[in-house]
PDB file of C-alpha atoms in Angstrom:
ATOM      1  CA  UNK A   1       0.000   0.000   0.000  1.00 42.00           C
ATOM      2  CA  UNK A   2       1.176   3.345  -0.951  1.00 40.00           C
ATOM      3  CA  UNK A   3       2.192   6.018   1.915  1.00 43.00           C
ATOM      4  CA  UNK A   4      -0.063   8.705   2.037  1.00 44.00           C
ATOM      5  CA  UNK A   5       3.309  11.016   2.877  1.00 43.00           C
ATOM      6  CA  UNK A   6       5.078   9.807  -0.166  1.00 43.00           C
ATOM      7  CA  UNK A   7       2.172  10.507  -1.858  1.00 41.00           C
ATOM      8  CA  UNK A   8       1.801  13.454  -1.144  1.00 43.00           C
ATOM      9  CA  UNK A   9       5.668  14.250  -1.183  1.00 43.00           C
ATOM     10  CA  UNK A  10       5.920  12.937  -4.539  1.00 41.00           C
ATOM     11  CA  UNK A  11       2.707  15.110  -6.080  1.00 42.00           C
ATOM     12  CA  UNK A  12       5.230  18.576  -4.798  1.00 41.00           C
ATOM     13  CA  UNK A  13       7.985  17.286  -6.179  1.00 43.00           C
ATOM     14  CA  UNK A  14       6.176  16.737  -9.448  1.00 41.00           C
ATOM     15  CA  UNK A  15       4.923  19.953  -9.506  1.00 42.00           C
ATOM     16  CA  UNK A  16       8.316  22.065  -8.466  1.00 45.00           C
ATOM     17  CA  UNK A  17      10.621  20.377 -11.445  1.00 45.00           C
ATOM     18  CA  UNK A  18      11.967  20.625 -14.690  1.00 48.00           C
ATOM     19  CA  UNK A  19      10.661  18.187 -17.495  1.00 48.00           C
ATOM     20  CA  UNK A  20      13.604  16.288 -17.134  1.00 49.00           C
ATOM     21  CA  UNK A  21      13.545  16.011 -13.309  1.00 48.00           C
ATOM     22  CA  UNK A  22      10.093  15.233 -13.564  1.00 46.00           C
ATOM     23  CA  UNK A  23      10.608  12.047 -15.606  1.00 51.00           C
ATOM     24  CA  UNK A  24      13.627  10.776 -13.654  1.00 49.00           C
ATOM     25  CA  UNK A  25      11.314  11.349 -10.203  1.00 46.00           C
ATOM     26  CA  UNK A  26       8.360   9.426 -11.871  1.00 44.00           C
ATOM     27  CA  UNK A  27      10.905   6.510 -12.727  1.00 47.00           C
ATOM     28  CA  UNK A  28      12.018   6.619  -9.276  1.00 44.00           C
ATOM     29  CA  UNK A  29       8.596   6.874  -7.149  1.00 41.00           C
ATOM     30  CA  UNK A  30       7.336   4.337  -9.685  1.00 44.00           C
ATOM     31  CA  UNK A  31      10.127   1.840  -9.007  1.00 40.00           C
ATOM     32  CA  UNK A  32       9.163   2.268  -5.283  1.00 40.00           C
ATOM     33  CA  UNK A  33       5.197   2.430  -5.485  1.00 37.00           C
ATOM     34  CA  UNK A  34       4.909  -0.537  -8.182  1.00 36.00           C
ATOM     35  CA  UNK A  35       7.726  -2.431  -8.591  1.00 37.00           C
ATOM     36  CA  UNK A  36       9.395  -2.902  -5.130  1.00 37.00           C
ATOM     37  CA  UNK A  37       6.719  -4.704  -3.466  1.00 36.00           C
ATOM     38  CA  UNK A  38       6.803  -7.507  -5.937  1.00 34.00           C
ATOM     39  CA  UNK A  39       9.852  -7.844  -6.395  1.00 35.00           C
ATOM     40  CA  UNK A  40      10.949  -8.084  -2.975  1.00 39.00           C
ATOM     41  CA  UNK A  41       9.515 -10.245  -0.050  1.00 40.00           C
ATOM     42  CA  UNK A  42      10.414  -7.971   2.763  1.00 40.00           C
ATOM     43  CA  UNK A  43      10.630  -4.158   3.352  1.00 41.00           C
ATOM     44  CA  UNK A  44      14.271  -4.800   4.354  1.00 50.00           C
ATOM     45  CA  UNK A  45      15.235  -6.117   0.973  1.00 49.00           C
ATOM     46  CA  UNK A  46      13.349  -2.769  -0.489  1.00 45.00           C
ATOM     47  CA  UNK A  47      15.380  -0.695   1.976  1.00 52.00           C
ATOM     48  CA  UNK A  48      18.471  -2.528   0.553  1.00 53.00           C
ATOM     49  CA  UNK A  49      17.826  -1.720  -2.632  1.00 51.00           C
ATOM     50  CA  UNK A  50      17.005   1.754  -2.142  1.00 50.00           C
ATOM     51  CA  UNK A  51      20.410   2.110  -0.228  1.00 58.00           C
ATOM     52  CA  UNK A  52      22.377   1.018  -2.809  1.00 70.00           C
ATOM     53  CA  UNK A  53      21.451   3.775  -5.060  1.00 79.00           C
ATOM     54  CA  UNK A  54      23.799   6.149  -2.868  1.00 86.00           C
ATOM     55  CA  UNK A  55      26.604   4.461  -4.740  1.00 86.00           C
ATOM     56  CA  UNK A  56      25.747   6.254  -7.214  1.00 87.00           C
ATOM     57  CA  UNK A  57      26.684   9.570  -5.291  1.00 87.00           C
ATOM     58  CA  UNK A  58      30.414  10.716  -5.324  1.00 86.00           C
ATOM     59  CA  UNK A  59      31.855   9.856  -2.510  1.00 84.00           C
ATOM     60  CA  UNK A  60      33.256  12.974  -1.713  1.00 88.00           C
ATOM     61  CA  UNK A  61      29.280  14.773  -2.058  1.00 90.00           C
ATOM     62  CA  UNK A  62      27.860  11.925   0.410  1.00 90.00           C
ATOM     63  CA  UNK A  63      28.370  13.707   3.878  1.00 92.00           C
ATOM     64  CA  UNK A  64      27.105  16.992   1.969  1.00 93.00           C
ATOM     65  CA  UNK A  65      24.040  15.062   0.543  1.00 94.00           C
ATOM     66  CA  UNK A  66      23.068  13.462   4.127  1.00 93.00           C
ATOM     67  CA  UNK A  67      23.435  17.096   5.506  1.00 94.00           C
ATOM     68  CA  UNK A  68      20.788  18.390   2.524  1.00 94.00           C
ATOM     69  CA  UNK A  69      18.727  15.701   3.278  1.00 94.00           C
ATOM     70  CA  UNK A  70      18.793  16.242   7.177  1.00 94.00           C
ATOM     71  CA  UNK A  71      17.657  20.037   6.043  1.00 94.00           C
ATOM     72  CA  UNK A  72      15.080  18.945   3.837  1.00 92.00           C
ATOM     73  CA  UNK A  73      13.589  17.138   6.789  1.00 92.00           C
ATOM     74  CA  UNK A  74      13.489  19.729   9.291  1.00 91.00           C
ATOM     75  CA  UNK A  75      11.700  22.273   6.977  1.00 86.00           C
ATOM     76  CA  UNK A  76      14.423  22.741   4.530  1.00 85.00           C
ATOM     77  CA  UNK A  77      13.686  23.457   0.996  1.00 86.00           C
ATOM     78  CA  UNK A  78      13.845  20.191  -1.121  1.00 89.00           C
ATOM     79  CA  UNK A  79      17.005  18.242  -1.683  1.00 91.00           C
ATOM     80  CA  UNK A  80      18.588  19.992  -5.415  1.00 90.00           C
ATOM     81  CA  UNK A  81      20.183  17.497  -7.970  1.00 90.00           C
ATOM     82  CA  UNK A  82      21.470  20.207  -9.509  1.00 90.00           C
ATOM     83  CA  UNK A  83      24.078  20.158  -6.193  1.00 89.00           C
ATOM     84  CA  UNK A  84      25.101  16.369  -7.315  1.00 90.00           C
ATOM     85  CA  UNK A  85      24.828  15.993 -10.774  1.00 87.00           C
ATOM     86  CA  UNK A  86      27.394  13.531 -10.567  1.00 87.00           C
ATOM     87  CA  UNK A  87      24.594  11.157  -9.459  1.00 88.00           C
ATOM     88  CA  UNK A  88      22.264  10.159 -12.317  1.00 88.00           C
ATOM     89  CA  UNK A  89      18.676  11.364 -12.019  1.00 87.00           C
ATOM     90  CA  UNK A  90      16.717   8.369 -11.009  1.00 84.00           C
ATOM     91  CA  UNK A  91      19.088   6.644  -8.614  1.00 88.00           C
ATOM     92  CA  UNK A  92      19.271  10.208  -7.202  1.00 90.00           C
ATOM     93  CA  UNK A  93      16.027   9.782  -6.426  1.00 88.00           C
ATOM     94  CA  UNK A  94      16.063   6.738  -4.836  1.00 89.00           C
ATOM     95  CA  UNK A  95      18.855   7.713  -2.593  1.00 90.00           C
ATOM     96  CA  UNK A  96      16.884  10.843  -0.971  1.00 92.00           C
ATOM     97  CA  UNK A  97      14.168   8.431  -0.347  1.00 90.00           C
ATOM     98  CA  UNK A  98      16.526   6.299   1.118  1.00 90.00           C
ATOM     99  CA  UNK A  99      18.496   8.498   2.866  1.00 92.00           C
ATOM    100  CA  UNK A 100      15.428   9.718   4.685  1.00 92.00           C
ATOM    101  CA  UNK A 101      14.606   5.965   5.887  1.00 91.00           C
ATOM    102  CA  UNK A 102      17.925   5.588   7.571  1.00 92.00           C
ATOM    103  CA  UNK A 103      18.068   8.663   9.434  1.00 92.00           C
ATOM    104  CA  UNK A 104      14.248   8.564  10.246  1.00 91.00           C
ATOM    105  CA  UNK A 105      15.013   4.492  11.579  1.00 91.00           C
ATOM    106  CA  UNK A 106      18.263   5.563  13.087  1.00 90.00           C
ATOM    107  CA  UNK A 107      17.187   8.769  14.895  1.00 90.00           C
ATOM    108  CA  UNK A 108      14.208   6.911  16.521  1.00 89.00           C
ATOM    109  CA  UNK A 109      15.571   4.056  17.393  1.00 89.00           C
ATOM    110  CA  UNK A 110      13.565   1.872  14.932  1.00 90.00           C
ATOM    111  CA  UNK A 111      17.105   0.373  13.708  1.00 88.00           C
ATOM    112  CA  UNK A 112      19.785  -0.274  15.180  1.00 89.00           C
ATOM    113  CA  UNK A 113      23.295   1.224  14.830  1.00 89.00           C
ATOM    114  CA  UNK A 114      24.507  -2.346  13.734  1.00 90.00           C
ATOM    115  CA  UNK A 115      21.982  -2.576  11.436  1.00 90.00           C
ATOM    116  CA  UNK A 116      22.233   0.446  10.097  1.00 88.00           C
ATOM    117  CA  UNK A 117      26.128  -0.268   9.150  1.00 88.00           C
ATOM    118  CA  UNK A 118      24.888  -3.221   7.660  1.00 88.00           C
ATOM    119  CA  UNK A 119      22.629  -1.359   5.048  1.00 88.00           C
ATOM    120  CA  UNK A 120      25.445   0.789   4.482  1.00 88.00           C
ATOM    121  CA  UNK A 121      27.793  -1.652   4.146  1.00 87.00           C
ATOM    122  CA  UNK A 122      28.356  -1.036   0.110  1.00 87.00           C
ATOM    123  CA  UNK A 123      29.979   2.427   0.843  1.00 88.00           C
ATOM    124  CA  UNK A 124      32.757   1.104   3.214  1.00 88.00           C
ATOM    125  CA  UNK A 125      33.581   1.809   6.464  1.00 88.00           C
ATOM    126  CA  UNK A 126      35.155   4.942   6.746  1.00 89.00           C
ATOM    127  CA  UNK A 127      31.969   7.042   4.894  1.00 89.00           C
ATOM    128  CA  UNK A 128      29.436   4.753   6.720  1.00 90.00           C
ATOM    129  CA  UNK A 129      30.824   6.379  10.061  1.00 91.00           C
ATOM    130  CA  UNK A 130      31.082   9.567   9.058  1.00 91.00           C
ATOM    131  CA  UNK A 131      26.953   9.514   7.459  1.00 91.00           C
ATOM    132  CA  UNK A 132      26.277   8.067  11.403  1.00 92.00           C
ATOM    133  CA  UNK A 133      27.881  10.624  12.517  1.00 92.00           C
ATOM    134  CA  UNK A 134      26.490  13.284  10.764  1.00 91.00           C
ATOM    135  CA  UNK A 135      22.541  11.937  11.921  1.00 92.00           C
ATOM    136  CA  UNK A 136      24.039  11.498  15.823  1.00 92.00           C
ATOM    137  CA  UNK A 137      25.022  15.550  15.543  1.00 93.00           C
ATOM    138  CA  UNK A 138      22.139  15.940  14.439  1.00 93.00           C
ATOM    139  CA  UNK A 139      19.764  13.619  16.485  1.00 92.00           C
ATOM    140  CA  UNK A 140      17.736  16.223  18.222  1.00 92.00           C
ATOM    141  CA  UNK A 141      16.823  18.977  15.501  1.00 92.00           C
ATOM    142  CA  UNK A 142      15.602  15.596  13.714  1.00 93.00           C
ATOM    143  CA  UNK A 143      13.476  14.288  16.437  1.00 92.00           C
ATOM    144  CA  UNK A 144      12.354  17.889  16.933  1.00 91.00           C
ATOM    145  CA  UNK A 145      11.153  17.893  13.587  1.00 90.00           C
ATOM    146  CA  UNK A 146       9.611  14.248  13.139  1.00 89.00           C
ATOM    147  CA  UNK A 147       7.661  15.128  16.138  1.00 85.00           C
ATOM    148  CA  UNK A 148       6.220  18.068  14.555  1.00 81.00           C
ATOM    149  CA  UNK A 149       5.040  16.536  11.650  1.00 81.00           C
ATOM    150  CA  UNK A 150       3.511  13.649  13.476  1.00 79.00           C
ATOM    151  CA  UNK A 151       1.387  16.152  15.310  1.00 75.00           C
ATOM    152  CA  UNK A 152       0.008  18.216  11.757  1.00 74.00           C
ATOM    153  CA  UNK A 153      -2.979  16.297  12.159  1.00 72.00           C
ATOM    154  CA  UNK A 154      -3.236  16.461  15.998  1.00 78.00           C
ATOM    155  CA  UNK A 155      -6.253  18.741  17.564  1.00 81.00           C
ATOM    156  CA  UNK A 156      -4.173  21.451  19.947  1.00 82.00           C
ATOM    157  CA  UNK A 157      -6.177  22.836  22.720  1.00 88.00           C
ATOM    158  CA  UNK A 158      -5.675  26.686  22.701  1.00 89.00           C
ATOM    159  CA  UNK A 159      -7.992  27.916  24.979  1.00 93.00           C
ATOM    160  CA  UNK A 160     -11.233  27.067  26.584  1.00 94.00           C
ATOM    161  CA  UNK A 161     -14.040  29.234  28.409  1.00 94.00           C
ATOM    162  CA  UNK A 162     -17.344  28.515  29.780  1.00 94.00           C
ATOM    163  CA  UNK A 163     -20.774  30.062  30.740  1.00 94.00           C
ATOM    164  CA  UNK A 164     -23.629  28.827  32.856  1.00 92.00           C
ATOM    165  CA  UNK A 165     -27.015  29.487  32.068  1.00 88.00           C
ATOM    166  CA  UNK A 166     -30.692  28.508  33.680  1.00 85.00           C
ATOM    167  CA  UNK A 167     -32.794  26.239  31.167  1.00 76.00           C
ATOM    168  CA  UNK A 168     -35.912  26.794  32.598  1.00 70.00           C
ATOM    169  CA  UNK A 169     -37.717  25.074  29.635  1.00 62.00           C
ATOM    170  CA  UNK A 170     -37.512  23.048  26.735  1.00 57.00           C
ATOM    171  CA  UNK A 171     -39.185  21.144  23.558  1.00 58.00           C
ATOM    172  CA  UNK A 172     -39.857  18.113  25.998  1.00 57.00           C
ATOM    173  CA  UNK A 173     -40.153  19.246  29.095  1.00 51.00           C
ATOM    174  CA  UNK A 174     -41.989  22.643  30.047  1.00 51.00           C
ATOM    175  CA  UNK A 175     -41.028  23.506  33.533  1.00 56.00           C
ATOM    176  CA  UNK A 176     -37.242  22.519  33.337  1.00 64.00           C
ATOM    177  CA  UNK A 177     -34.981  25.000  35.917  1.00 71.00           C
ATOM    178  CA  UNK A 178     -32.195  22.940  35.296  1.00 81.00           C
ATOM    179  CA  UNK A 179     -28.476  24.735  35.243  1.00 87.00           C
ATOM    180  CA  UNK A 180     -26.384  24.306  32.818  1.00 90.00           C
ATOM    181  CA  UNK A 181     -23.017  24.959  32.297  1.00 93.00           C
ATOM    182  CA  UNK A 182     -21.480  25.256  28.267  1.00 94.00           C
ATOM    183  CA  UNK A 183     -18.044  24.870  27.374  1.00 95.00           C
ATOM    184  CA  UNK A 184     -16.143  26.364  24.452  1.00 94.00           C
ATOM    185  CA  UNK A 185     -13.033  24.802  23.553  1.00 94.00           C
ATOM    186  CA  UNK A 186     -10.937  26.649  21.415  1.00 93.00           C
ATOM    187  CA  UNK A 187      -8.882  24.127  19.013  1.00 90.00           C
ATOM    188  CA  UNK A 188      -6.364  24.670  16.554  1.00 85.00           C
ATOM    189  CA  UNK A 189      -4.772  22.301  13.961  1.00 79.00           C
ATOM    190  CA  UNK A 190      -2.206  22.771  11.344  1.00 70.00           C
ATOM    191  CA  UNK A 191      -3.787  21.744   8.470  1.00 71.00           C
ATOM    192  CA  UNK A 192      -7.739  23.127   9.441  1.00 75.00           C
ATOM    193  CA  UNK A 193      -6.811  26.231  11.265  1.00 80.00           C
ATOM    194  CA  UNK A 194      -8.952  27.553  14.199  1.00 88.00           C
ATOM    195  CA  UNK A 195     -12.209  25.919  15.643  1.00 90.00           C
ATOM    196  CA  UNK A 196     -14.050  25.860  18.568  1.00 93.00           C
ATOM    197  CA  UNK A 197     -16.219  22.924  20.063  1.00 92.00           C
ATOM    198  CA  UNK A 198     -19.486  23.830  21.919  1.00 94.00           C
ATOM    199  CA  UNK A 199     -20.479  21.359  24.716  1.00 94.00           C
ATOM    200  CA  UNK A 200     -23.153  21.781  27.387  1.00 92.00           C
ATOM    201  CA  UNK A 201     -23.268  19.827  30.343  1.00 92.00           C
ATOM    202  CA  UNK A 202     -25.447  18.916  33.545  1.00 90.00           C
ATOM    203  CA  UNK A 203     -23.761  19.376  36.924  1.00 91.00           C
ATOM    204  CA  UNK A 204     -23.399  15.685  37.063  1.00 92.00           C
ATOM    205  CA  UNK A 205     -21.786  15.761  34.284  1.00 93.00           C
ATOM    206  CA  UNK A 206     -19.190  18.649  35.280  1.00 94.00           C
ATOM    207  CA  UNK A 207     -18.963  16.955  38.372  1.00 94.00           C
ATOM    208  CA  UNK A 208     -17.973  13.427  36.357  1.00 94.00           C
ATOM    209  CA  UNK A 209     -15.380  15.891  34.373  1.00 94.00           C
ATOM    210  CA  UNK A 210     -13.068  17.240  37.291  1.00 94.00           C
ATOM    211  CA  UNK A 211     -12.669  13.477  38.564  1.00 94.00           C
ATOM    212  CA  UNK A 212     -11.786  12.462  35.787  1.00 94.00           C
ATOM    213  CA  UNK A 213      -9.582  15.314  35.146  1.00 93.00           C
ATOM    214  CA  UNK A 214      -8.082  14.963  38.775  1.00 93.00           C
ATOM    215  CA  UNK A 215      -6.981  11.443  37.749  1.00 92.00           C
ATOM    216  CA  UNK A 216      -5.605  12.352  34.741  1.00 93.00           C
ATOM    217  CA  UNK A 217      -3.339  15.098  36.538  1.00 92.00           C
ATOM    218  CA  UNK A 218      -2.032  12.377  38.820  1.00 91.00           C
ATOM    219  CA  UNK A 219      -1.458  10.236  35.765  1.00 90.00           C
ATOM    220  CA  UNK A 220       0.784  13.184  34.770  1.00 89.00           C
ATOM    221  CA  UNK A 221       2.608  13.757  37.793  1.00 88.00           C
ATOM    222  CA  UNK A 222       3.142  10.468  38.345  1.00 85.00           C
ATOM    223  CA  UNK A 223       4.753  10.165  34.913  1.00 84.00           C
ATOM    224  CA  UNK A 224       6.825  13.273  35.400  1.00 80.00           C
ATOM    225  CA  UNK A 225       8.174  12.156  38.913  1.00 82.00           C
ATOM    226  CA  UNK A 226       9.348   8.955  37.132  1.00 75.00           C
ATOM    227  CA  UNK A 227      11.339  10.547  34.465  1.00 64.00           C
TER     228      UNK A 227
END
Protein backbone atom coordinates (compact mmCIF):
# COMPACT_ATOMS: atom_id res chain seq x y z
CA UNK A 1 0.00 0.00 0.00
CA UNK A 2 1.18 3.34 -0.95
CA UNK A 3 2.19 6.02 1.91
CA UNK A 4 -0.06 8.70 2.04
CA UNK A 5 3.31 11.02 2.88
CA UNK A 6 5.08 9.81 -0.17
CA UNK A 7 2.17 10.51 -1.86
CA UNK A 8 1.80 13.45 -1.14
CA UNK A 9 5.67 14.25 -1.18
CA UNK A 10 5.92 12.94 -4.54
CA UNK A 11 2.71 15.11 -6.08
CA UNK A 12 5.23 18.58 -4.80
CA UNK A 13 7.99 17.29 -6.18
CA UNK A 14 6.18 16.74 -9.45
CA UNK A 15 4.92 19.95 -9.51
CA UNK A 16 8.32 22.06 -8.47
CA UNK A 17 10.62 20.38 -11.45
CA UNK A 18 11.97 20.63 -14.69
CA UNK A 19 10.66 18.19 -17.50
CA UNK A 20 13.60 16.29 -17.13
CA UNK A 21 13.54 16.01 -13.31
CA UNK A 22 10.09 15.23 -13.56
CA UNK A 23 10.61 12.05 -15.61
CA UNK A 24 13.63 10.78 -13.65
CA UNK A 25 11.31 11.35 -10.20
CA UNK A 26 8.36 9.43 -11.87
CA UNK A 27 10.90 6.51 -12.73
CA UNK A 28 12.02 6.62 -9.28
CA UNK A 29 8.60 6.87 -7.15
CA UNK A 30 7.34 4.34 -9.68
CA UNK A 31 10.13 1.84 -9.01
CA UNK A 32 9.16 2.27 -5.28
CA UNK A 33 5.20 2.43 -5.49
CA UNK A 34 4.91 -0.54 -8.18
CA UNK A 35 7.73 -2.43 -8.59
CA UNK A 36 9.40 -2.90 -5.13
CA UNK A 37 6.72 -4.70 -3.47
CA UNK A 38 6.80 -7.51 -5.94
CA UNK A 39 9.85 -7.84 -6.39
CA UNK A 40 10.95 -8.08 -2.97
CA UNK A 41 9.52 -10.25 -0.05
CA UNK A 42 10.41 -7.97 2.76
CA UNK A 43 10.63 -4.16 3.35
CA UNK A 44 14.27 -4.80 4.35
CA UNK A 45 15.23 -6.12 0.97
CA UNK A 46 13.35 -2.77 -0.49
CA UNK A 47 15.38 -0.69 1.98
CA UNK A 48 18.47 -2.53 0.55
CA UNK A 49 17.83 -1.72 -2.63
CA UNK A 50 17.00 1.75 -2.14
CA UNK A 51 20.41 2.11 -0.23
CA UNK A 52 22.38 1.02 -2.81
CA UNK A 53 21.45 3.77 -5.06
CA UNK A 54 23.80 6.15 -2.87
CA UNK A 55 26.60 4.46 -4.74
CA UNK A 56 25.75 6.25 -7.21
CA UNK A 57 26.68 9.57 -5.29
CA UNK A 58 30.41 10.72 -5.32
CA UNK A 59 31.86 9.86 -2.51
CA UNK A 60 33.26 12.97 -1.71
CA UNK A 61 29.28 14.77 -2.06
CA UNK A 62 27.86 11.93 0.41
CA UNK A 63 28.37 13.71 3.88
CA UNK A 64 27.10 16.99 1.97
CA UNK A 65 24.04 15.06 0.54
CA UNK A 66 23.07 13.46 4.13
CA UNK A 67 23.44 17.10 5.51
CA UNK A 68 20.79 18.39 2.52
CA UNK A 69 18.73 15.70 3.28
CA UNK A 70 18.79 16.24 7.18
CA UNK A 71 17.66 20.04 6.04
CA UNK A 72 15.08 18.94 3.84
CA UNK A 73 13.59 17.14 6.79
CA UNK A 74 13.49 19.73 9.29
CA UNK A 75 11.70 22.27 6.98
CA UNK A 76 14.42 22.74 4.53
CA UNK A 77 13.69 23.46 1.00
CA UNK A 78 13.84 20.19 -1.12
CA UNK A 79 17.00 18.24 -1.68
CA UNK A 80 18.59 19.99 -5.42
CA UNK A 81 20.18 17.50 -7.97
CA UNK A 82 21.47 20.21 -9.51
CA UNK A 83 24.08 20.16 -6.19
CA UNK A 84 25.10 16.37 -7.32
CA UNK A 85 24.83 15.99 -10.77
CA UNK A 86 27.39 13.53 -10.57
CA UNK A 87 24.59 11.16 -9.46
CA UNK A 88 22.26 10.16 -12.32
CA UNK A 89 18.68 11.36 -12.02
CA UNK A 90 16.72 8.37 -11.01
CA UNK A 91 19.09 6.64 -8.61
CA UNK A 92 19.27 10.21 -7.20
CA UNK A 93 16.03 9.78 -6.43
CA UNK A 94 16.06 6.74 -4.84
CA UNK A 95 18.86 7.71 -2.59
CA UNK A 96 16.88 10.84 -0.97
CA UNK A 97 14.17 8.43 -0.35
CA UNK A 98 16.53 6.30 1.12
CA UNK A 99 18.50 8.50 2.87
CA UNK A 100 15.43 9.72 4.68
CA UNK A 101 14.61 5.96 5.89
CA UNK A 102 17.93 5.59 7.57
CA UNK A 103 18.07 8.66 9.43
CA UNK A 104 14.25 8.56 10.25
CA UNK A 105 15.01 4.49 11.58
CA UNK A 106 18.26 5.56 13.09
CA UNK A 107 17.19 8.77 14.89
CA UNK A 108 14.21 6.91 16.52
CA UNK A 109 15.57 4.06 17.39
CA UNK A 110 13.57 1.87 14.93
CA UNK A 111 17.10 0.37 13.71
CA UNK A 112 19.79 -0.27 15.18
CA UNK A 113 23.30 1.22 14.83
CA UNK A 114 24.51 -2.35 13.73
CA UNK A 115 21.98 -2.58 11.44
CA UNK A 116 22.23 0.45 10.10
CA UNK A 117 26.13 -0.27 9.15
CA UNK A 118 24.89 -3.22 7.66
CA UNK A 119 22.63 -1.36 5.05
CA UNK A 120 25.44 0.79 4.48
CA UNK A 121 27.79 -1.65 4.15
CA UNK A 122 28.36 -1.04 0.11
CA UNK A 123 29.98 2.43 0.84
CA UNK A 124 32.76 1.10 3.21
CA UNK A 125 33.58 1.81 6.46
CA UNK A 126 35.15 4.94 6.75
CA UNK A 127 31.97 7.04 4.89
CA UNK A 128 29.44 4.75 6.72
CA UNK A 129 30.82 6.38 10.06
CA UNK A 130 31.08 9.57 9.06
CA UNK A 131 26.95 9.51 7.46
CA UNK A 132 26.28 8.07 11.40
CA UNK A 133 27.88 10.62 12.52
CA UNK A 134 26.49 13.28 10.76
CA UNK A 135 22.54 11.94 11.92
CA UNK A 136 24.04 11.50 15.82
CA UNK A 137 25.02 15.55 15.54
CA UNK A 138 22.14 15.94 14.44
CA UNK A 139 19.76 13.62 16.48
CA UNK A 140 17.74 16.22 18.22
CA UNK A 141 16.82 18.98 15.50
CA UNK A 142 15.60 15.60 13.71
CA UNK A 143 13.48 14.29 16.44
CA UNK A 144 12.35 17.89 16.93
CA UNK A 145 11.15 17.89 13.59
CA UNK A 146 9.61 14.25 13.14
CA UNK A 147 7.66 15.13 16.14
CA UNK A 148 6.22 18.07 14.56
CA UNK A 149 5.04 16.54 11.65
CA UNK A 150 3.51 13.65 13.48
CA UNK A 151 1.39 16.15 15.31
CA UNK A 152 0.01 18.22 11.76
CA UNK A 153 -2.98 16.30 12.16
CA UNK A 154 -3.24 16.46 16.00
CA UNK A 155 -6.25 18.74 17.56
CA UNK A 156 -4.17 21.45 19.95
CA UNK A 157 -6.18 22.84 22.72
CA UNK A 158 -5.68 26.69 22.70
CA UNK A 159 -7.99 27.92 24.98
CA UNK A 160 -11.23 27.07 26.58
CA UNK A 161 -14.04 29.23 28.41
CA UNK A 162 -17.34 28.52 29.78
CA UNK A 163 -20.77 30.06 30.74
CA UNK A 164 -23.63 28.83 32.86
CA UNK A 165 -27.02 29.49 32.07
CA UNK A 166 -30.69 28.51 33.68
CA UNK A 167 -32.79 26.24 31.17
CA UNK A 168 -35.91 26.79 32.60
CA UNK A 169 -37.72 25.07 29.64
CA UNK A 170 -37.51 23.05 26.74
CA UNK A 171 -39.18 21.14 23.56
CA UNK A 172 -39.86 18.11 26.00
CA UNK A 173 -40.15 19.25 29.10
CA UNK A 174 -41.99 22.64 30.05
CA UNK A 175 -41.03 23.51 33.53
CA UNK A 176 -37.24 22.52 33.34
CA UNK A 177 -34.98 25.00 35.92
CA UNK A 178 -32.20 22.94 35.30
CA UNK A 179 -28.48 24.74 35.24
CA UNK A 180 -26.38 24.31 32.82
CA UNK A 181 -23.02 24.96 32.30
CA UNK A 182 -21.48 25.26 28.27
CA UNK A 183 -18.04 24.87 27.37
CA UNK A 184 -16.14 26.36 24.45
CA UNK A 185 -13.03 24.80 23.55
CA UNK A 186 -10.94 26.65 21.41
CA UNK A 187 -8.88 24.13 19.01
CA UNK A 188 -6.36 24.67 16.55
CA UNK A 189 -4.77 22.30 13.96
CA UNK A 190 -2.21 22.77 11.34
CA UNK A 191 -3.79 21.74 8.47
CA UNK A 192 -7.74 23.13 9.44
CA UNK A 193 -6.81 26.23 11.27
CA UNK A 194 -8.95 27.55 14.20
CA UNK A 195 -12.21 25.92 15.64
CA UNK A 196 -14.05 25.86 18.57
CA UNK A 197 -16.22 22.92 20.06
CA UNK A 198 -19.49 23.83 21.92
CA UNK A 199 -20.48 21.36 24.72
CA UNK A 200 -23.15 21.78 27.39
CA UNK A 201 -23.27 19.83 30.34
CA UNK A 202 -25.45 18.92 33.54
CA UNK A 203 -23.76 19.38 36.92
CA UNK A 204 -23.40 15.68 37.06
CA UNK A 205 -21.79 15.76 34.28
CA UNK A 206 -19.19 18.65 35.28
CA UNK A 207 -18.96 16.95 38.37
CA UNK A 208 -17.97 13.43 36.36
CA UNK A 209 -15.38 15.89 34.37
CA UNK A 210 -13.07 17.24 37.29
CA UNK A 211 -12.67 13.48 38.56
CA UNK A 212 -11.79 12.46 35.79
CA UNK A 213 -9.58 15.31 35.15
CA UNK A 214 -8.08 14.96 38.77
CA UNK A 215 -6.98 11.44 37.75
CA UNK A 216 -5.61 12.35 34.74
CA UNK A 217 -3.34 15.10 36.54
CA UNK A 218 -2.03 12.38 38.82
CA UNK A 219 -1.46 10.24 35.76
CA UNK A 220 0.78 13.18 34.77
CA UNK A 221 2.61 13.76 37.79
CA UNK A 222 3.14 10.47 38.34
CA UNK A 223 4.75 10.17 34.91
CA UNK A 224 6.83 13.27 35.40
CA UNK A 225 8.17 12.16 38.91
CA UNK A 226 9.35 8.96 37.13
CA UNK A 227 11.34 10.55 34.47
Amino acid sequence: MKSNSNVRHYQYLLTNSSRTEVEARKNAFGYLFTSAPSSFTSAAEMEDAGSSSLTFLPSQDLIKFVHHVIDSMCGGTSVSHKEFEGCPLDKFWLAVQSAKSIIKDLSTGKSSRDEILEILKPLGQETTEKILSAVSVREDEIKKALIQESLKDTIHLKDFDWNVRLAVASDKVLDLNESIMTLHLHTLNADKGNNTLTVEMSPDQVDRLIEQLKGAREKLAHVSNAR
